[in-house]
Coordinates of C-alpha atoms in Angstrom, one line a residue:
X1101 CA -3.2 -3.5 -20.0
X1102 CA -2.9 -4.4 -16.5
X1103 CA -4.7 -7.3 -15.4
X1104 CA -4.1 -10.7 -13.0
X1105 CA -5.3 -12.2 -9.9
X1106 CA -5.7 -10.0 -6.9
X1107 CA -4.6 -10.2 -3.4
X1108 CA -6.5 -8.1 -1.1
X1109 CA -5.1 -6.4 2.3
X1110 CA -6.3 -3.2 4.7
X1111 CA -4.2 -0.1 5.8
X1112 CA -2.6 -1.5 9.0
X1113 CA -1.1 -5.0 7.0
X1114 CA 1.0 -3.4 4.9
X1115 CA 3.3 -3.5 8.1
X1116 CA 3.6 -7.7 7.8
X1117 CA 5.6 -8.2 4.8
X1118 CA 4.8 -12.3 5.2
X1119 CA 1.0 -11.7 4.4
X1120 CA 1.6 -10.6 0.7
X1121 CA 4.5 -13.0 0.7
X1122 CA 1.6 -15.9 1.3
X1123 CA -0.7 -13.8 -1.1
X1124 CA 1.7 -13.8 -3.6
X1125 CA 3.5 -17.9 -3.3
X1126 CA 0.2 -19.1 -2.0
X1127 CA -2.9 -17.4 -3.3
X1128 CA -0.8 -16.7 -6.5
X1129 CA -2.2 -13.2 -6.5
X1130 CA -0.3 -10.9 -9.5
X1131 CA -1.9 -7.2 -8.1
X1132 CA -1.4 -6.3 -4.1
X1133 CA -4.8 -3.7 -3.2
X1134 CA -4.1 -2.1 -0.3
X1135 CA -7.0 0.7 1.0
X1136 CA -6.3 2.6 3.6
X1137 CA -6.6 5.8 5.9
X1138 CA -2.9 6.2 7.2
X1139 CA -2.8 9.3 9.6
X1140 CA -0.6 11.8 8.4
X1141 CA 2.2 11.3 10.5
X1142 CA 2.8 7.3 9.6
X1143 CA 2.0 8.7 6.2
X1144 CA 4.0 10.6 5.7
X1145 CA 7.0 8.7 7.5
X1146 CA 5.7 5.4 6.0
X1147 CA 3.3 5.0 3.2
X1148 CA 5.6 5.4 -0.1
X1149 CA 8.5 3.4 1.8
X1150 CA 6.1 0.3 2.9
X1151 CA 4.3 0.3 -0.4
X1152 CA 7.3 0.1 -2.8
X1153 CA 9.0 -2.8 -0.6
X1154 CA 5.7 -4.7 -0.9
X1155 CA 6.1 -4.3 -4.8
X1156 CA 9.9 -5.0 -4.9
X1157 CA 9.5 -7.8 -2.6
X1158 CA 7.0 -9.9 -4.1
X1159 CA 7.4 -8.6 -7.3
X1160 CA 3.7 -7.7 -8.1
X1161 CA 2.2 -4.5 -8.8
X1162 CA 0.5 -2.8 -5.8
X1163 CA -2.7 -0.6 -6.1
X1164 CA -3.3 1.4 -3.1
X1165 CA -6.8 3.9 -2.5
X1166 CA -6.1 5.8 0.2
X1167 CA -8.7 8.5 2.3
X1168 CA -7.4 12.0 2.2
X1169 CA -9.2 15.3 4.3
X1170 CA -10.1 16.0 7.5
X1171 CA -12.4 13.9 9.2
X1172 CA -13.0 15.9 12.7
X1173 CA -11.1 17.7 14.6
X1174 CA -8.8 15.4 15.7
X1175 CA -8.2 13.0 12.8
X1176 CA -6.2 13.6 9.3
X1177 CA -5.8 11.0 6.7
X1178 CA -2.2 11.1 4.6
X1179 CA -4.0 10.6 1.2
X1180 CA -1.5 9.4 -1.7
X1181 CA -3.4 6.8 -3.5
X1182 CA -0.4 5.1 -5.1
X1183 CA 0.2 2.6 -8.2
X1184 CA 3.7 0.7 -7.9
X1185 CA 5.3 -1.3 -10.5
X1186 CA 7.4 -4.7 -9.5
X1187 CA 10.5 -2.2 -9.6
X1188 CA 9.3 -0.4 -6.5
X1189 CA 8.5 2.9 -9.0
X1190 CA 5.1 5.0 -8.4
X1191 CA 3.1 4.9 -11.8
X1192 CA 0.5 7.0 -10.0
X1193 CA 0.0 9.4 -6.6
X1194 CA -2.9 10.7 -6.5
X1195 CA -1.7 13.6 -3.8
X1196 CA -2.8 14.6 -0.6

């Protein structure tokens, strides 16, 4: 059973560790959401790595949808919707 207060943030903040920081010692949030379309290059460089420090960091869970496909012909998105435990380990990927 997985519930608490949330802390919401977008695709490109999951670069600026000190937002969730606040979200977590300010806003008290318990569960980091993090949506996002990550190209397939940072993806794929970035996405698992900056999503589990969040976690271990703050110690929180973090939930993160994430756009997979082909949108035209010159944008990808990574995919890799991702649930991360407070231990930094992926209890869900949804693939790309």
């Amino acid at each position: 059973n997985l519930s608490g207060k949330l802390g919401l943030t977008t695709c490109y903040d999951v670069r600026f560790p000190e937002q969730y920081t606040e979200l977590v010692n300010k806003g008290g949030a318990e569960i980091l959401l993090v949506p996002s379309a990550f190209t397939v290059p940072t993806g794929t460089a970035h996405w698992h790595t900056l999503l589990r420090a969040r976690a271990i960091e703050n110690q929180c869970f973090v939930i993160a949808a994430a756009q997979h496909g082909q949108h035209n012909e010159k944008r990808k998105s990574y995919g890799h919707s991702l649930a991360v435990d407070p231990w930094g380990t992926i209890l869900a990927d949804g693939g790309g």
